[in-house]
Amino acid sequence: MSTHLIRISEVFSGLVPEILGILGAEKIKKLGSEYFLFHTETPELIRDSSAARFIRWHIPLEHSWPCNPEKMENFIEKAAQTIYYKFESRNPQTLLVGRLDPGSPKQYYKALASNFRGRALQVFELPEGLPKTAEQQDPAKETLFCLVGKEGLYCGVSSPLEAGGLHPGGTKFIAQNTEDTISRAGAKIAEGLHFLSMHRRLPKKGAHWLELGASPGGMTSELLKREYEVSAIDRAPLDPRLANHRNLSFLKEDVAEFVPPRSIRYDAILSDMNGEPQQAITLVTRLKDFLNPGALVVFTLKTTGAETIADIDALESDVLAITEQNGFSLIARTHLTYNRQEFTLFFEKA
Ligand SMILES: C[S@@+](CC[C@H](N)C(=O)[O-])C[C@H]1O[C@@H](n2cnc3c(N)ncnc32)[C@H](O)[C@@H]1O
């Protein structure tokens, strides 16, 4: 038996009993709004089963201190000393601390996570040159991940790749309601590219993206911010704030009617089209001859209407069959903080 801590988005709360059943989970305890702690004899199923796609992030649980940190005297010092004795010999590349309830407006645990990390780093005396931020980590090297909240402290060692994200709990919070936010989807591509950077190099500045289903343009504006060139298509218009951007061209038409200029080769396709996923992916793969070798495809698999794990499995299998037939291989798949009833799939053209 081993103990694990997994995160499942609240969007899938109705599927949690089925997911935990597939994993053979026993002695289940819910922590925060999205974490589940449990024992299992089949931990391999966390990564390799029909439940895997719902698990945003995961660590094997190696240390826990169930307590109320607010009432515990010297919580930070005691916790820092304990994890030092427990994990020092494991030589983690760094240690990162997140919150069990990242959505909570309560500032106490935000400060606690940050102060605890600061003190623990001092105690560990990690050598100079180690990653200071989550982004600087080597995705394949082991990190000590810790989560704190009103239920106590929970820690485990894993590489970011195995855990499913560079940050404790997955990806970093990206504000989506700022004054210049065009749509919620902007945070989705920002987060998606951040996730993808663990798996492969991102397209270079100046790379040419074809964006299918771009309106109103939240994702478009994120691509432009990264100095990419974007050709965007949608039946609906883009937000006027994007008008006249020098690296953007926009076509207001149905993607099914779109014929690219004959000599053009895109470096990446981004599709956030709604509608049937089988139809959306067919509109993407139809354009394969206009892609450079090794081109990237970022595809939102919308699963609205699919109610069971089996339904979602069937949808994804259809999409994967279509991409495979057309010479695309799946690089990674995730459920992002800003994904609702949908997953983000990343493909590469062979
Ligand atoms: C979820 S919205 C896209 C949001 C967008 N990614 C953003 O960042 O603001 C889906 C869009 O896909 C467009 N769409 C779906 N199928 C399409 C098609 N066949 N041709 C053109 N646009 C399509 C819809 O018009 C809609 O604007």
mmCIF file of C-alpha atoms and ligand atoms in Angstrom:
data_model
loop_
_atom_site.group_PDB
_atom_site.id
_atom_site.type_symbol
_atom_site.label_atom_id
_atom_site.label_comp_id
_atom_site.label_asym_id
_atom_site.label_seq_id
_atom_site.Cartn_x
_atom_site.Cartn_y
_atom_site.Cartn_z
ATOM 1 C CA MET A 1 0.000 0.000 0.000
ATOM 2 C CA SER A 2 1.251 3.519 -0.691
ATOM 3 C CA THR A 3 -0.271 6.912 0.045
ATOM 4 C CA HIS A 4 -0.913 9.546 -2.601
ATOM 5 C CA LEU A 5 -2.170 13.073 -2.889
ATOM 6 C CA ILE A 6 -3.998 13.951 -6.093
ATOM 7 C CA ARG A 7 -5.765 17.038 -7.350
ATOM 8 C CA ILE A 8 -9.004 16.834 -9.306
ATOM 9 C CA SER A 9 -10.671 20.008 -10.564
ATOM 10 C CA GLU A 10 -14.010 20.864 -8.967
ATOM 11 C CA VAL A 11 -15.442 20.792 -12.506
ATOM 12 C CA PHE A 12 -15.249 16.983 -12.260
ATOM 13 C CA SER A 13 -16.524 16.684 -8.686
ATOM 14 C CA GLY A 14 -19.418 14.507 -9.913
ATOM 15 C CA LEU A 15 -16.922 11.971 -11.275
ATOM 16 C CA VAL A 16 -14.727 11.784 -8.147
ATOM 17 C CA PRO A 17 -16.245 8.553 -6.711
ATOM 18 C CA GLU A 18 -15.769 6.814 -10.084
ATOM 19 C CA ILE A 19 -12.201 8.144 -10.449
ATOM 20 C CA LEU A 20 -11.199 7.039 -6.938
ATOM 21 C CA GLY A 21 -12.838 3.656 -7.577
ATOM 22 C CA ILE A 22 -10.710 3.139 -10.722
ATOM 23 C CA LEU A 23 -7.586 3.981 -8.690
ATOM 24 C CA GLY A 24 -8.477 1.408 -6.009
ATOM 25 C CA ALA A 25 -8.410 4.226 -3.425
ATOM 26 C CA GLU A 26 -8.981 3.407 0.242
ATOM 27 C CA LYS A 27 -9.126 5.525 3.410
ATOM 28 C CA ILE A 28 -9.893 8.622 1.358
ATOM 29 C CA LYS A 29 -9.605 12.065 2.921
ATOM 30 C CA LYS A 30 -10.533 15.281 1.125
ATOM 31 C CA LEU A 31 -8.197 18.223 1.675
ATOM 32 C CA GLY A 32 -9.034 21.763 0.600
ATOM 33 C CA SER A 33 -11.491 21.979 -2.275
ATOM 34 C CA GLU A 34 -9.701 19.816 -4.835
ATOM 35 C CA TYR A 35 -7.200 17.481 -3.136
ATOM 36 C CA PHE A 36 -7.703 13.835 -2.201
ATOM 37 C CA LEU A 37 -5.431 11.782 0.012
ATOM 38 C CA PHE A 38 -5.745 8.006 -0.160
ATOM 39 C CA HIS A 39 -4.033 4.623 0.057
ATOM 40 C CA THR A 40 -3.820 2.298 -2.911
ATOM 41 C CA GLU A 41 -2.188 -0.931 -3.986
ATOM 42 C CA THR A 42 -2.257 0.148 -7.634
ATOM 43 C CA PRO A 43 -0.533 3.578 -7.776
ATOM 44 C CA GLU A 44 0.425 2.999 -11.431
ATOM 45 C CA LEU A 45 -3.225 3.637 -12.319
ATOM 46 C CA ILE A 46 -2.813 7.297 -11.330
ATOM 47 C CA ARG A 47 -0.895 7.777 -14.566
ATOM 48 C CA ASP A 48 -2.108 4.872 -16.604
ATOM 49 C CA SER A 49 -5.866 4.415 -16.579
ATOM 50 C CA SER A 50 -9.018 6.118 -17.800
ATOM 51 C CA ALA A 51 -8.902 8.149 -14.550
ATOM 52 C CA ALA A 52 -5.489 9.669 -15.383
ATOM 53 C CA ARG A 53 -6.782 12.565 -17.483
ATOM 54 C CA PHE A 54 -8.781 13.922 -14.539
ATOM 55 C CA ILE A 55 -5.770 14.080 -12.234
ATOM 56 C CA ARG A 56 -4.314 17.513 -12.704
ATOM 57 C CA TRP A 57 -1.397 16.956 -10.355
ATOM 58 C CA HIS A 58 -0.115 14.237 -8.040
ATOM 59 C CA ILE A 59 2.593 13.411 -5.503
ATOM 60 C CA PRO A 60 3.334 10.298 -3.499
ATOM 61 C CA LEU A 61 2.683 11.375 0.084
ATOM 62 C CA GLU A 62 5.842 10.983 2.160
ATOM 63 C CA HIS A 63 5.225 13.293 5.085
ATOM 64 C CA SER A 64 2.102 14.675 6.669
ATOM 65 C CA TRP A 65 1.387 16.728 9.744
ATOM 66 C CA PRO A 66 -2.374 16.947 10.176
ATOM 67 C CA CYS A 67 -2.871 19.967 12.432
ATOM 68 C CA ASN A 68 -4.315 23.456 12.467
ATOM 69 C CA PRO A 69 -1.275 25.627 11.688
ATOM 70 C CA GLU A 70 -3.070 28.726 12.988
ATOM 71 C CA LYS A 71 -3.282 27.194 16.448
ATOM 72 C CA MET A 72 0.108 25.500 16.443
ATOM 73 C CA GLU A 73 2.857 27.409 18.161
ATOM 74 C CA ASN A 74 5.981 27.780 16.006
ATOM 75 C CA PHE A 75 4.430 25.862 13.143
ATOM 76 C CA ILE A 76 6.918 27.167 10.580
ATOM 77 C CA GLU A 77 10.033 26.355 12.581
ATOM 78 C CA LYS A 78 8.872 22.899 13.641
ATOM 79 C CA ALA A 79 7.700 22.015 10.137
ATOM 80 C CA ALA A 80 10.923 23.291 8.514
ATOM 81 C CA GLN A 81 13.132 21.277 10.904
ATOM 82 C CA THR A 82 11.067 18.127 10.428
ATOM 83 C CA ILE A 83 11.111 18.178 6.646
ATOM 84 C CA TYR A 84 14.843 18.892 6.757
ATOM 85 C CA TYR A 85 15.510 15.701 8.742
ATOM 86 C CA LYS A 86 13.143 13.723 6.575
ATOM 87 C CA PHE A 87 14.181 14.891 3.099
ATOM 88 C CA GLU A 88 17.696 16.330 3.310
ATOM 89 C CA SER A 89 19.329 13.081 2.090
ATOM 90 C CA ARG A 90 17.087 13.073 -1.016
ATOM 91 C CA ASN A 91 18.870 16.126 -2.459
ATOM 92 C CA PRO A 92 15.822 17.761 -4.041
ATOM 93 C CA GLN A 93 16.598 20.362 -6.735
ATOM 94 C CA THR A 94 14.460 22.805 -4.754
ATOM 95 C CA LEU A 95 11.463 22.903 -2.473
ATOM 96 C CA LEU A 96 8.182 24.531 -3.350
ATOM 97 C CA VAL A 97 5.199 25.217 -1.134
ATOM 98 C CA GLY A 98 1.612 25.684 -2.291
ATOM 99 C CA ARG A 99 -1.796 25.999 -0.662
ATOM 100 C CA LEU A 100 -4.366 23.234 -0.286
ATOM 101 C CA ASP A 101 -7.021 25.835 -1.007
ATOM 102 C CA PRO A 102 -5.469 28.193 -3.584
ATOM 103 C CA GLY A 103 -8.834 29.764 -4.427
ATOM 104 C CA SER A 104 -9.523 30.864 -0.854
ATOM 105 C CA PRO A 105 -9.452 34.649 -0.371
ATOM 106 C CA LYS A 106 -7.895 34.131 3.071
ATOM 107 C CA GLN A 107 -4.433 35.669 3.003
ATOM 108 C CA TYR A 108 -3.159 33.772 6.055
ATOM 109 C CA TYR A 109 -2.209 30.595 4.140
ATOM 110 C CA LYS A 110 -0.673 32.511 1.266
ATOM 111 C CA ALA A 111 1.701 34.192 3.712
ATOM 112 C CA LEU A 112 2.238 30.920 5.570
ATOM 113 C CA ALA A 113 3.229 29.069 2.378
ATOM 114 C CA SER A 114 5.684 31.792 1.438
ATOM 115 C CA ASN A 115 7.195 32.164 4.922
ATOM 116 C CA PHE A 116 7.457 28.424 5.377
ATOM 117 C CA ARG A 117 9.299 28.086 2.073
ATOM 118 C CA GLY A 118 11.649 30.901 3.022
ATOM 119 C CA ARG A 119 12.531 29.300 6.359
ATOM 120 C CA ALA A 120 12.799 25.768 4.949
ATOM 121 C CA LEU A 121 15.205 26.941 2.223
ATOM 122 C CA GLN A 122 17.414 28.480 4.933
ATOM 123 C CA VAL A 123 17.402 25.250 6.943
ATOM 124 C CA PHE A 124 18.171 23.102 3.889
ATOM 125 C CA GLU A 125 21.010 25.409 2.826
ATOM 126 C CA LEU A 126 20.476 24.344 -0.773
ATOM 127 C CA PRO A 127 23.643 25.164 -2.746
ATOM 128 C CA GLU A 128 23.862 28.259 -4.942
ATOM 129 C CA GLY A 129 22.775 27.848 -8.522
ATOM 130 C CA LEU A 130 19.673 25.835 -7.696
ATOM 131 C CA PRO A 131 16.397 26.927 -9.245
ATOM 132 C CA LYS A 132 14.956 29.886 -7.360
ATOM 133 C CA THR A 133 11.604 29.820 -9.070
ATOM 134 C CA ALA A 134 9.347 27.005 -10.231
ATOM 135 C CA GLU A 135 9.995 27.976 -13.870
ATOM 136 C CA GLN A 136 13.737 27.469 -13.489
ATOM 137 C CA GLN A 137 13.394 23.815 -12.438
ATOM 138 C CA ASP A 138 14.619 20.899 -14.496
ATOM 139 C CA PRO A 139 11.266 19.150 -15.159
ATOM 140 C CA ALA A 140 12.937 15.739 -14.927
ATOM 141 C CA LYS A 141 14.722 16.281 -11.580
ATOM 142 C CA GLU A 142 13.185 15.686 -8.179
ATOM 143 C CA THR A 143 11.639 18.504 -6.181
ATOM 144 C CA LEU A 144 10.245 18.506 -2.659
ATOM 145 C CA PHE A 145 6.643 19.675 -3.023
ATOM 146 C CA CYS A 146 4.696 20.772 0.066
ATOM 147 C CA LEU A 147 1.085 21.869 0.488
ATOM 148 C CA VAL A 148 -0.266 23.731 3.506
ATOM 149 C CA GLY A 149 -3.762 24.591 4.591
ATOM 150 C CA LYS A 150 -6.150 24.457 7.466
ATOM 151 C CA GLU A 151 -5.766 20.647 7.447
ATOM 152 C CA GLY A 152 -1.982 20.821 8.044
ATOM 153 C CA LEU A 153 1.128 20.089 6.006
ATOM 154 C CA TYR A 154 1.478 17.459 3.247
ATOM 155 C CA CYS A 155 4.745 16.755 1.386
ATOM 156 C CA GLY A 156 6.241 14.422 -1.204
ATOM 157 C CA VAL A 157 9.161 14.215 -3.612
ATOM 158 C CA SER A 158 8.553 14.024 -7.351
ATOM 159 C CA SER A 159 9.858 15.462 -10.583
ATOM 160 C CA PRO A 160 7.577 18.178 -12.001
ATOM 161 C CA LEU A 161 7.050 15.950 -15.059
ATOM 162 C CA GLU A 162 5.830 13.028 -12.959
ATOM 163 C CA ALA A 163 3.728 15.322 -10.783
ATOM 164 C CA GLY A 164 2.114 16.977 -13.813
ATOM 165 C CA GLY A 165 3.223 20.584 -13.295
ATOM 166 C CA LEU A 166 6.065 22.863 -12.250
ATOM 167 C CA HIS A 167 4.080 24.415 -9.389
ATOM 168 C CA PRO A 168 2.625 22.696 -6.320
ATOM 169 C CA GLY A 169 -0.872 21.726 -7.459
ATOM 170 C CA GLY A 170 -0.107 22.220 -11.168
ATOM 171 C CA THR A 171 0.240 25.581 -12.811
ATOM 172 C CA LYS A 172 0.599 29.089 -11.522
ATOM 173 C CA PHE A 173 -2.378 31.347 -10.925
ATOM 174 C CA ILE A 174 -2.809 33.631 -13.913
ATOM 175 C CA ALA A 175 -5.111 36.603 -13.454
ATOM 176 C CA GLN A 176 -7.952 36.551 -15.980
ATOM 177 C CA ASN A 177 -9.979 39.544 -14.923
ATOM 178 C CA THR A 178 -7.583 42.380 -15.481
ATOM 179 C CA GLU A 179 -8.644 45.473 -17.398
ATOM 180 C CA ASP A 180 -7.128 44.291 -20.651
ATOM 181 C CA THR A 181 -8.353 40.689 -20.467
ATOM 182 C CA ILE A 182 -10.289 39.962 -23.652
ATOM 183 C CA SER A 183 -11.587 36.545 -22.589
ATOM 184 C CA ARG A 184 -11.038 33.823 -19.981
ATOM 185 C CA ALA A 185 -9.424 31.708 -22.686
ATOM 186 C CA GLY A 186 -6.315 33.915 -22.661
ATOM 187 C CA ALA A 187 -5.237 32.441 -19.327
ATOM 188 C CA LYS A 188 -5.829 28.978 -20.809
ATOM 189 C CA ILE A 189 -3.184 29.317 -23.513
ATOM 190 C CA ALA A 190 -0.766 31.087 -21.131
ATOM 191 C CA GLU A 191 -1.121 28.206 -18.705
ATOM 192 C CA GLY A 192 -1.060 25.625 -21.501
ATOM 193 C CA LEU A 193 2.236 26.910 -22.930
ATOM 194 C CA HIS A 194 3.701 26.944 -19.451
ATOM 195 C CA PHE A 195 2.695 23.290 -19.042
ATOM 196 C CA LEU A 196 4.003 22.394 -22.495
ATOM 197 C CA SER A 197 7.422 23.892 -21.700
ATOM 198 C CA MET A 198 8.022 20.838 -19.466
ATOM 199 C CA HIS A 199 7.630 18.561 -22.488
ATOM 200 C CA ARG A 200 9.251 20.379 -25.389
ATOM 201 C CA ARG A 201 10.630 23.696 -26.548
ATOM 202 C CA LEU A 202 8.035 26.303 -27.261
ATOM 203 C CA PRO A 203 7.870 27.810 -30.767
ATOM 204 C CA LYS A 204 10.398 30.638 -31.113
ATOM 205 C CA LYS A 205 9.452 34.319 -31.202
ATOM 206 C CA GLY A 206 8.192 35.181 -34.668
ATOM 207 C CA ALA A 207 6.748 31.675 -35.226
ATOM 208 C CA HIS A 208 3.567 31.743 -37.324
ATOM 209 C CA TRP A 209 0.416 30.461 -35.570
ATOM 210 C CA LEU A 210 -2.860 29.671 -37.291
ATOM 211 C CA GLU A 211 -5.642 30.174 -34.786
ATOM 212 C CA LEU A 212 -8.983 28.468 -35.447
ATOM 213 C CA GLY A 213 -12.004 29.746 -33.522
ATOM 214 C CA ALA A 214 -10.246 32.851 -32.235
ATOM 215 C CA SER A 215 -13.141 35.169 -31.312
ATOM 216 C CA PRO A 216 -13.192 37.277 -29.188
ATOM 217 C CA GLY A 217 -9.408 36.943 -29.029
ATOM 218 C CA GLY A 218 -8.186 36.242 -25.485
ATOM 219 C CA MET A 219 -5.784 33.589 -26.773
ATOM 220 C CA THR A 220 -4.850 35.727 -29.776
ATOM 221 C CA SER A 221 -3.737 38.509 -27.491
ATOM 222 C CA GLU A 222 -1.594 36.070 -25.453
ATOM 223 C CA LEU A 223 0.099 34.785 -28.609
ATOM 224 C CA LEU A 224 0.762 38.350 -29.781
ATOM 225 C CA LYS A 225 2.225 39.236 -26.364
ATOM 226 C CA ARG A 226 4.763 36.445 -26.912
ATOM 227 C CA GLU A 227 5.776 38.055 -30.208
ATOM 228 C CA TYR A 228 4.284 35.373 -32.413
ATOM 229 C CA GLU A 229 2.750 36.106 -35.795
ATOM 230 C CA VAL A 230 -0.930 35.101 -35.791
ATOM 231 C CA SER A 231 -3.396 34.340 -38.588
ATOM 232 C CA ALA A 232 -6.751 34.072 -36.849
ATOM 233 C CA ILE A 233 -10.077 32.799 -38.192
ATOM 234 C CA ASP A 234 -13.569 32.870 -36.767
ATOM 235 C CA ARG A 235 -17.132 33.299 -37.941
ATOM 236 C CA ALA A 236 -17.447 35.949 -35.213
ATOM 237 C CA PRO A 237 -15.380 39.149 -35.032
ATOM 238 C CA LEU A 238 -12.344 39.785 -32.848
ATOM 239 C CA ASP A 239 -12.378 42.310 -30.029
ATOM 240 C CA PRO A 240 -11.724 45.803 -31.482
ATOM 241 C CA ARG A 241 -8.746 46.184 -29.120
ATOM 242 C CA LEU A 242 -6.868 43.770 -31.385
ATOM 243 C CA ALA A 243 -7.544 45.736 -34.565
ATOM 244 C CA ASN A 244 -4.489 46.820 -36.548
ATOM 245 C CA HIS A 245 -2.001 44.759 -34.562
ATOM 246 C CA ARG A 246 0.985 44.487 -36.865
ATOM 247 C CA ASN A 247 1.544 40.738 -36.264
ATOM 248 C CA LEU A 248 -2.091 39.759 -36.687
ATOM 249 C CA SER A 249 -4.231 39.002 -39.697
ATOM 250 C CA PHE A 250 -7.876 38.047 -39.277
ATOM 251 C CA LEU A 251 -10.347 36.291 -41.567
ATOM 252 C CA LYS A 252 -14.018 36.353 -40.653
ATOM 253 C CA GLU A 253 -15.170 33.063 -42.166
ATOM 254 C CA ASP A 254 -16.008 29.433 -41.452
ATOM 255 C CA VAL A 255 -12.851 27.391 -40.881
ATOM 256 C CA ALA A 256 -14.372 24.680 -43.120
ATOM 257 C CA GLU A 257 -14.208 27.137 -46.043
ATOM 258 C CA PHE A 258 -10.687 28.333 -45.340
ATOM 259 C CA VAL A 259 -8.057 27.656 -47.998
ATOM 260 C CA PRO A 260 -4.567 28.819 -46.983
ATOM 261 C CA PRO A 261 -2.324 30.500 -49.552
ATOM 262 C CA ARG A 262 -0.612 27.685 -51.453
ATOM 263 C CA SER A 263 2.967 28.321 -50.361
ATOM 264 C CA ILE A 264 2.287 29.040 -46.705
ATOM 265 C CA ARG A 265 3.675 26.813 -43.908
ATOM 266 C CA TYR A 266 2.544 27.461 -40.326
ATOM 267 C CA ASP A 267 4.636 26.558 -37.265
ATOM 268 C CA ALA A 268 1.654 25.885 -35.034
ATOM 269 C CA ILE A 269 -2.131 25.563 -34.986
ATOM 270 C CA LEU A 270 -4.223 26.566 -32.010
ATOM 271 C CA SER A 271 -7.824 25.387 -32.019
ATOM 272 C CA ASP A 272 -10.333 26.410 -29.380
ATOM 273 C CA MET A 273 -13.332 25.839 -31.662
ATOM 274 C CA ASN A 274 -16.514 24.782 -29.959
ATOM 275 C CA GLY A 275 -18.810 22.121 -31.359
ATOM 276 C CA GLU A 276 -18.226 18.410 -31.878
ATOM 277 C CA PRO A 277 -14.574 17.536 -31.119
ATOM 278 C CA GLN A 278 -14.450 15.023 -34.009
ATOM 279 C CA GLN A 279 -15.487 17.780 -36.405
ATOM 280 C CA ALA A 280 -13.103 20.330 -34.880
ATOM 281 C CA ILE A 281 -10.094 18.012 -35.085
ATOM 282 C CA THR A 282 -10.983 17.126 -38.686
ATOM 283 C CA LEU A 283 -10.886 20.838 -39.539
ATOM 284 C CA VAL A 284 -7.410 20.961 -37.954
ATOM 285 C CA THR A 285 -5.925 17.860 -39.584
ATOM 286 C CA ARG A 286 -7.315 18.907 -42.993
ATOM 287 C CA LEU A 287 -4.655 21.645 -42.902
ATOM 288 C CA LYS A 288 -1.712 19.283 -42.299
ATOM 289 C CA ASP A 289 -0.031 20.013 -45.637
ATOM 290 C CA PHE A 290 0.271 23.664 -44.635
ATOM 291 C CA LEU A 291 2.355 22.860 -41.549
ATOM 292 C CA ASN A 292 6.115 22.757 -41.173
ATOM 293 C CA PRO A 293 7.611 19.429 -40.045
ATOM 294 C CA GLY A 294 7.523 19.207 -36.237
ATOM 295 C CA ALA A 295 4.735 21.807 -36.090
ATOM 296 C CA LEU A 296 2.766 22.029 -32.884
ATOM 297 C CA VAL A 297 -0.997 21.638 -32.503
ATOM 298 C CA VAL A 298 -2.711 22.876 -29.330
ATOM 299 C CA PHE A 299 -6.270 21.569 -29.299
ATOM 300 C CA THR A 300 -9.049 22.125 -26.773
ATOM 301 C CA LEU A 301 -11.050 18.910 -26.520
ATOM 302 C CA LYS A 302 -14.489 20.098 -25.457
ATOM 303 C CA THR A 303 -16.388 17.393 -23.618
ATOM 304 C CA THR A 304 -19.604 19.261 -22.820
ATOM 305 C CA GLY A 305 -22.458 16.778 -22.833
ATOM 306 C CA ALA A 306 -20.249 13.748 -22.122
ATOM 307 C CA GLU A 307 -21.342 12.715 -18.673
ATOM 308 C CA THR A 308 -19.403 9.604 -17.790
ATOM 309 C CA ILE A 309 -15.744 8.647 -17.927
ATOM 310 C CA ALA A 310 -16.636 6.165 -20.662
ATOM 311 C CA ASP A 311 -18.253 8.941 -22.764
ATOM 312 C CA ILE A 312 -15.179 11.157 -22.391
ATOM 313 C CA ASP A 313 -12.913 8.198 -23.207
ATOM 314 C CA ALA A 314 -14.852 7.547 -26.386
ATOM 315 C CA LEU A 315 -14.614 11.202 -27.478
ATOM 316 C CA GLU A 316 -10.884 11.317 -26.898
ATOM 317 C CA SER A 317 -10.324 7.982 -28.679
ATOM 318 C CA ASP A 318 -12.116 9.350 -31.741
ATOM 319 C CA VAL A 319 -9.922 12.466 -31.716
ATOM 320 C CA LEU A 320 -6.727 10.439 -31.262
ATOM 321 C CA ALA A 321 -7.681 8.087 -34.082
ATOM 322 C CA ILE A 322 -8.138 11.057 -36.437
ATOM 323 C CA THR A 323 -4.844 12.704 -35.462
ATOM 324 C CA GLU A 324 -2.947 9.434 -35.749
ATOM 325 C CA GLN A 325 -4.330 8.708 -39.218
ATOM 326 C CA ASN A 326 -3.110 12.141 -40.270
ATOM 327 C CA GLY A 327 0.439 11.795 -38.926
ATOM 328 C CA PHE A 328 0.224 13.709 -35.638
ATOM 329 C CA SER A 329 1.543 12.316 -32.365
ATOM 330 C CA LEU A 330 0.253 13.222 -28.925
ATOM 331 C CA ILE A 331 2.927 14.969 -26.815
ATOM 332 C CA ALA A 332 0.919 15.711 -23.686
ATOM 333 C CA ARG A 333 -2.572 16.187 -22.336
ATOM 334 C CA THR A 334 -3.768 18.112 -19.316
ATOM 335 C CA HIS A 335 -6.710 19.650 -17.555
ATOM 336 C CA LEU A 336 -5.793 23.255 -16.780
ATOM 337 C CA THR A 337 -7.059 25.557 -14.041
ATOM 338 C CA TYR A 338 -8.944 27.515 -16.680
ATOM 339 C CA ASN A 339 -10.284 24.487 -18.523
ATOM 340 C CA ARG A 340 -13.921 23.766 -17.779
ATOM 341 C CA GLN A 341 -15.508 20.618 -19.250
ATOM 342 C CA GLU A 342 -12.578 20.306 -21.612
ATOM 343 C CA PHE A 343 -8.965 19.137 -21.865
ATOM 344 C CA THR A 344 -5.963 20.625 -23.620
ATOM 345 C CA LEU A 345 -4.147 18.240 -25.973
ATOM 346 C CA PHE A 346 -0.763 18.931 -27.549
ATOM 347 C CA PHE A 347 0.307 17.208 -30.777
ATOM 348 C CA GLU A 348 3.322 17.330 -33.022
ATOM 349 C CA LYS A 349 3.311 16.778 -36.769
ATOM 350 C CA ALA A 350 5.637 13.905 -37.644
HETATM 351 C C1 LIG B 1 -14.629 29.127 -27.096
HETATM 352 S S1 LIG B 1 -14.761 30.264 -28.389
HETATM 353 C C2 LIG B 1 -13.101 30.736 -28.635
HETATM 354 C C3 LIG B 1 -12.536 31.664 -27.607
HETATM 355 C C4 LIG B 1 -11.195 32.176 -28.006
HETATM 356 N N1 LIG B 1 -10.218 31.111 -28.082
HETATM 357 C C5 LIG B 1 -10.658 33.285 -27.153
HETATM 358 O O1 LIG B 1 -9.517 33.180 -26.721
HETATM 359 O O2 LIG B 1 -11.341 34.279 -26.935
HETATM 360 C C6 LIG B 1 -15.062 29.243 -29.762
HETATM 361 C C7 LIG B 1 -15.106 29.961 -31.077
HETATM 362 O O3 LIG B 1 -15.031 29.008 -32.124
HETATM 363 C C8 LIG B 1 -15.711 29.565 -33.231
HETATM 364 N N2 LIG B 1 -15.977 28.472 -34.209
HETATM 365 C C9 LIG B 1 -16.406 27.220 -33.962
HETATM 366 N N3 LIG B 1 -16.475 26.522 -35.101
HETATM 367 C C10 LIG B 1 -16.080 27.357 -36.101
HETATM 368 C C11 LIG B 1 -15.930 27.220 -37.507
HETATM 369 N N4 LIG B 1 -16.233 26.072 -38.134
HETATM 370 N N5 LIG B 1 -15.473 28.280 -38.196
HETATM 371 C C12 LIG B 1 -15.178 29.449 -37.598
HETATM 372 N N6 LIG B 1 -15.294 29.635 -36.260
HETATM 373 C C13 LIG B 1 -15.735 28.610 -35.521
HETATM 374 C C14 LIG B 1 -16.952 30.189 -32.625
HETATM 375 O O4 LIG B 1 -17.454 31.172 -33.490
HETATM 376 C C15 LIG B 1 -16.392 30.747 -31.310
HETATM 377 O O5 LIG B 1 -16.078 32.113 -31.440
#
